[in-house]
Amino acid sequence: MGDSKYNKPLIEMKDIIKKYYIGQPNELEILHGINLKIYEGEFVAIVGESGSGKSTLMNIIGVLDKATEGEYYLDGINIKNATEKEMNSIRNEKIGFVFQNFNLIGRTSALKNVELPMLYAGIGGKTRTERAMKLLEKVGMADRYNHKPNELSGGQKQRVAIARSLANNPSIILADEPTGALDSETSRMVMDIFHELNKKQKKTIILITHSKELAEECPRIITIKDGQVIGDRKGGKASGIIGEY
């Protein structure tokens, strides 16, 4: 999929296979030859039931794990040949992660949580703090900058997590069930932020979800079942929400 509007594959997977317990009697193949291209500036939902392989696929897309077989190119880099140090650098600079359980550090403030990826990237303190405040402002959390996660609601935590995902200005936001722990009103707010990031900042958004309703908001929906891509189509509601695909 993809058209003249999206002519540069940011993510390209060729015959991706993922196995666990290799060579043992309980060897298990989770992904059975995934072929996938995601283009710069797309907003894509990857949807599938529990056990479909979508989480395994997410870990490979996010460079949290490597494929057993096949080629994965991220922004032209062949991940198969990347060292652990290079993978860390790619994760920190090219991909912003948003998880269902927020993954915030409990003992520290919203501001310090947002600063963390910049700290790993070696960005100086003053710049870190200024940028983190701007990002918190962007997601409507500037007035809570000094609050720790246990002083925030679920929706507030997720907005801090989104601000953190933007810390190093990554080209890709990878969101794994980002509304799974939220009520419908807060979910709406989080999805609106993703739509805005995609539309105004041209971020490539990959939303991993089991929610067909959320998936339908995305201009493109990739369906995974039993470790294979079984569908790749335009989202039903996309044209009414964020313009033509």
One Martini backbone bead per residue (centre of mass of N, CA, C, O) as a GRO file, in nm:
protein
  245
    1MET     BB    1   0.104   0.030   0.001
    2GLY     BB    2   0.069   0.334  -0.114
    3ASP     BB    3   0.160   0.647  -0.268
    4SER     BB    4   0.256   0.946  -0.397
    5LYS     BB    5   0.248   1.070  -0.108
    6TYR     BB    6   0.415   0.789  -0.036
    7ASN     BB    7   0.761   0.734  -0.145
    8LYS     BB    8   0.896   0.656   0.147
    9PRO     BB    9   1.020   0.399   0.304
   10LEU     BB   10   1.062   0.359   0.648
   11ILE     BB   11   0.935   0.066   0.637
   12GLU     BB   12   1.091  -0.264   0.568
   13MET     BB   13   0.960  -0.592   0.509
   14LYS     BB   14   1.120  -0.923   0.452
   15ASP     BB   15   1.036  -1.220   0.542
   16ILE     BB   16   0.938  -1.228   0.846
   17ILE     BB   17   1.080  -1.428   1.108
   18LYS     BB   18   0.968  -1.568   1.431
   19LYS     BB   19   1.153  -1.742   1.681
   20TYR     BB   20   1.140  -1.980   1.945
   21TYR     BB   21   1.326  -2.219   2.076
   22ILE     BB   22   1.566  -2.297   1.906
   23GLY     BB   23   1.607  -2.650   1.864
   24GLN     BB   24   1.366  -2.725   2.023
   25PRO     BB   25   1.081  -2.902   2.087
   26ASN     BB   26   0.934  -2.597   2.145
   27GLU     BB   27   0.937  -2.469   1.889
   28LEU     BB   28   0.839  -2.125   1.782
   29GLU     BB   29   0.631  -1.974   1.535
   30ILE     BB   30   0.496  -1.647   1.498
   31LEU     BB   31   0.627  -1.546   1.230
   32HIS     BB   32   0.533  -1.606   0.861
   33GLY     BB   33   0.629  -1.385   0.656
   34ILE     BB   34   0.662  -1.063   0.661
   35ASN     BB   35   0.517  -0.806   0.449
   36LEU     BB   36   0.623  -0.453   0.473
   37LYS     BB   37   0.504  -0.109   0.423
   38ILE     BB   38   0.601   0.212   0.557
   39TYR     BB   39   0.530   0.547   0.527
   40GLU     BB   40   0.594   0.857   0.532
   41GLY     BB   41   0.321   1.000   0.720
   42GLU     BB   42   0.170   0.776   0.833
   43PHE     BB   43  -0.145   0.620   0.958
   44VAL     BB   44  -0.126   0.314   1.138
   45ALA     BB   45  -0.297   0.013   1.185
   46ILE     BB   46  -0.242  -0.269   1.403
   47VAL     BB   47  -0.448  -0.555   1.385
   48GLY     BB   48  -0.540  -0.793   1.654
   49GLU     BB   49  -0.558  -1.051   1.825
   50SER     BB   50  -0.482  -1.234   2.068
   51GLY     BB   51  -0.202  -1.410   1.934
   52SER     BB   52  -0.130  -1.292   1.632
   53GLY     BB   53   0.167  -1.113   1.657
   54LYS     BB   54   0.170  -0.798   1.708
   55SER     BB   55   0.379  -0.774   1.941
   56THR     BB   56   0.616  -0.899   1.792
   57LEU     BB   57   0.612  -0.695   1.563
   58MET     BB   58   0.654  -0.444   1.737
   59ASN     BB   59   0.937  -0.526   1.847
   60ILE     BB   60   1.067  -0.512   1.564
   61ILE     BB   61   0.993  -0.228   1.476
   62GLY     BB   62   1.120  -0.110   1.765
   63VAL     BB   63   1.398  -0.261   1.821
   64LEU     BB   64   1.356  -0.486   2.066
   65ASP     BB   65   1.390  -0.693   1.829
   66LYS     BB   66   1.480  -0.972   1.630
   67ALA     BB   67   1.479  -1.141   1.363
   68THR     BB   68   1.539  -1.458   1.245
   69GLU     BB   69   1.422  -1.381   0.960
   70GLY     BB   70   1.503  -1.153   0.736
   71GLU     BB   71   1.424  -0.811   0.645
   72TYR     BB   72   1.502  -0.485   0.813
   73TYR     BB   73   1.410  -0.154   0.726
   74LEU     BB   74   1.515   0.159   0.884
   75ASP     BB   75   1.573   0.421   0.720
   76GLY     BB   76   1.789   0.219   0.552
   77ILE     BB   77   1.841   0.025   0.791
   78ASN     BB   78   1.989  -0.279   0.871
   79ILE     BB   79   1.903  -0.450   1.153
   80LYS     BB   80   2.055  -0.721   1.133
   81ASN     BB   81   2.349  -0.552   1.155
   82ALA     BB   82   2.295  -0.441   1.428
   83THR     BB   83   2.392  -0.337   1.714
   84GLU     BB   84   2.309  -0.276   2.031
   85LYS     BB   85   2.397   0.020   2.022
   86GLU     BB   86   2.244   0.093   1.761
   87MET     BB   87   1.964   0.015   1.865
   88ASN     BB   88   1.953   0.220   2.093
   89SER     BB   89   1.980   0.469   1.910
   90ILE     BB   90   1.730   0.420   1.737
   91ARG     BB   91   1.521   0.417   1.966
   92ASN     BB   92   1.592   0.711   2.075
   93GLU     BB   93   1.572   0.878   1.783
   94LYS     BB   94   1.332   0.735   1.586
   95ILE     BB   95   1.154   0.636   1.845
   96GLY     BB   96   0.831   0.665   1.991
   97PHE     BB   97   0.693   0.550   2.295
   98VAL     BB   98   0.358   0.404   2.363
   99PHE     BB   99   0.194   0.271   2.645
  100GLN     BB  100  -0.053   0.133   2.830
  101ASN     BB  101   0.135   0.162   3.117
  102PHE     BB  102   0.335   0.424   3.036
  103ASN     BB  103   0.632   0.393   3.172
  104LEU     BB  104   0.681   0.551   3.427
  105ILE     BB  105   0.860   0.716   3.670
  106GLY     BB  106   0.754   0.733   3.999
  107ARG     BB  107   0.988   0.923   4.154
  108THR     BB  108   0.923   1.132   3.922
  109SER     BB  109   0.856   1.379   3.729
  110ALA     BB  110   0.719   1.476   3.442
  111LEU     BB  111   0.962   1.634   3.343
  112LYS     BB  112   1.179   1.408   3.389
  113ASN     BB  113   1.045   1.199   3.207
  114VAL     BB  114   1.077   1.370   2.943
  115GLU     BB  115   1.397   1.403   2.966
  116LEU     BB  116   1.527   1.117   2.950
  117PRO     BB  117   1.593   1.072   2.642
  118MET     BB  118   1.786   1.322   2.641
  119LEU     BB  119   1.990   1.215   2.839
  120TYR     BB  120   2.074   0.967   2.662
  121ALA     BB  121   2.154   1.180   2.418
  122GLY     BB  122   2.325   1.426   2.559
  123ILE     BB  123   2.150   1.657   2.659
  124GLY     BB  124   2.135   1.943   2.802
  125GLY     BB  125   1.968   2.066   3.073
  126LYS     BB  126   1.835   2.327   2.960
  127THR     BB  127   1.725   2.208   2.699
  128ARG     BB  128   1.561   1.982   2.823
  129THR     BB  129   1.367   2.156   2.994
  130GLU     BB  130   1.252   2.332   2.768
  131ARG     BB  131   1.147   2.101   2.589
  132ALA     BB  132   0.968   1.957   2.799
  133MET     BB  133   0.776   2.197   2.849
  134LYS     BB  134   0.672   2.221   2.558
  135LEU     BB  135   0.553   1.933   2.546
  136LEU     BB  136   0.357   1.961   2.785
  137GLU     BB  137   0.201   2.191   2.656
  138LYS     BB  138   0.105   2.039   2.399
  139VAL     BB  139  -0.059   1.820   2.610
  140GLY     BB  140  -0.172   1.983   2.866
  141MET     BB  141   0.084   1.960   3.122
  142ALA     BB  142   0.231   2.213   3.247
  143ASP     BB  143   0.076   2.229   3.537
  144ARG     BB  144   0.215   1.914   3.598
  145TYR     BB  145   0.535   1.899   3.598
  146ASN     BB  146   0.572   1.826   3.930
  147HIS     BB  147   0.429   1.565   3.901
  148LYS     BB  148   0.369   1.254   3.987
  149PRO     BB  149   0.220   0.976   3.872
  150ASN     BB  150   0.043   0.934   4.147
  151GLU     BB  151  -0.088   1.242   4.075
  152LEU     BB  152  -0.220   1.104   3.821
  153SER     BB  153  -0.403   1.029   3.574
  154GLY     BB  154  -0.425   0.829   3.311
  155GLY     BB  155  -0.440   1.056   3.095
  156GLN     BB  156  -0.200   1.219   3.205
  157LYS     BB  157   0.012   1.001   3.174
  158GLN     BB  158  -0.021   0.968   2.865
  159ARG     BB  159   0.060   1.259   2.796
  160VAL     BB  160   0.343   1.235   2.910
  161ALA     BB  161   0.426   0.995   2.729
  162ILE     BB  162   0.397   1.153   2.465
  163ALA     BB  163   0.601   1.371   2.529
  164ARG     BB  164   0.836   1.170   2.562
  165SER     BB  165   0.821   1.050   2.267
  166LEU     BB  166   0.917   1.356   2.153
  167ALA     BB  167   1.197   1.445   2.266
  168ASN     BB  168   1.382   1.346   1.989
  169ASN     BB  169   1.225   1.382   1.729
  170PRO     BB  170   1.081   1.151   1.595
  171SER     BB  171   0.949   0.985   1.311
  172ILE     BB  172   0.828   0.766   1.517
  173ILE     BB  173   0.516   0.642   1.649
  174LEU     BB  174   0.476   0.383   1.898
  175ALA     BB  175   0.152   0.245   1.977
  176ASP     BB  176   0.056   0.035   2.256
  177GLU     BB  177  -0.238   0.039   2.361
  178PRO     BB  178  -0.289   0.356   2.463
  179THR     BB  179  -0.619   0.308   2.559
  180GLY     BB  180  -0.657   0.047   2.743
  181ALA     BB  181  -0.663   0.225   3.042
  182LEU     BB  182  -0.905   0.399   2.925
  183ASP     BB  183  -1.147   0.597   2.882
  184SER     BB  184  -1.332   0.725   2.627
  185GLU     BB  185  -1.264   1.027   2.666
  186THR     BB  186  -0.954   0.992   2.696
  187SER     BB  187  -0.909   0.842   2.432
  188ARG     BB  188  -0.992   1.075   2.251
  189MET     BB  189  -0.766   1.267   2.334
  190VAL     BB  190  -0.530   1.086   2.246
  191MET     BB  191  -0.612   1.056   1.948
  192ASP     BB  192  -0.604   1.359   1.882
  193ILE     BB  193  -0.301   1.387   1.922
  194PHE     BB  194  -0.217   1.192   1.697
  195HIS     BB  195  -0.355   1.340   1.464
  196GLU     BB  196  -0.194   1.602   1.500
  197LEU     BB  197   0.093   1.486   1.464
  198ASN     BB  198   0.037   1.385   1.176
  199LYS     BB  199  -0.070   1.649   1.042
  200LYS     BB  200   0.137   1.880   1.156
  201GLN     BB  201   0.423   1.692   1.195
  202LYS     BB  202   0.440   1.425   1.018
  203LYS     BB  203   0.405   1.178   1.177
  204THR     BB  204   0.465   0.848   1.218
  205ILE     BB  205   0.192   0.628   1.289
  206ILE     BB  206   0.177   0.338   1.512
  207LEU     BB  207  -0.109   0.138   1.585
  208ILE     BB  208  -0.162  -0.088   1.842
  209THR     BB  209  -0.463  -0.297   1.814
  210HIS     BB  210  -0.794  -0.445   1.902
  211SER     BB  211  -0.953  -0.192   1.804
  212LYS     BB  212  -1.169  -0.132   1.552
  213GLU     BB  213  -1.252   0.160   1.607
  214LEU     BB  214  -0.969   0.287   1.612
  215ALA     BB  215  -0.869   0.179   1.340
  216GLU     BB  216  -1.087   0.339   1.163
  217GLU     BB  217  -0.931   0.620   1.200
  218CYS     BB  218  -0.729   0.509   1.013
  219PRO     BB  219  -0.610   0.523   0.690
  220ARG     BB  220  -0.465   0.245   0.784
  221ILE     BB  221  -0.514  -0.122   0.779
  222ILE     BB  222  -0.351  -0.385   0.953
  223THR     BB  223  -0.394  -0.738   0.949
  224ILE     BB  224  -0.343  -0.985   1.204
  225LYS     BB  225  -0.297  -1.351   1.163
  226ASP     BB  226  -0.116  -1.601   1.255
  227GLY     BB  227   0.156  -1.433   1.163
  228GLN     BB  228  -0.016  -1.270   0.938
  229VAL     BB  229  -0.104  -1.089   0.663
  230ILE     BB  230  -0.468  -1.039   0.581
  231GLY     BB  231  -0.466  -0.711   0.577
  232ASP     BB  232  -0.487  -0.400   0.354
  233ARG     BB  233  -0.640  -0.089   0.430
  234LYS     BB  234  -0.866   0.145   0.444
  235GLY     BB  235  -1.016   0.356   0.647
  236GLY     BB  236  -1.348   0.433   0.703
  237LYS     BB  237  -1.304   0.728   0.874
  238ALA     BB  238  -1.067   0.899   0.771
  239SER     BB  239  -1.189   1.121   0.577
  240GLY     BB  240  -1.357   1.257   0.825
  241ILE     BB  241  -1.092   1.335   1.003
  242ILE     BB  242  -0.790   1.355   0.815
  243GLY     BB  243  -0.842   1.324   0.537
  244GLU     BB  244  -0.708   1.224   0.265
  245TYR     BB  245  -0.515   0.936   0.153
   0.00000   0.00000   0.00000
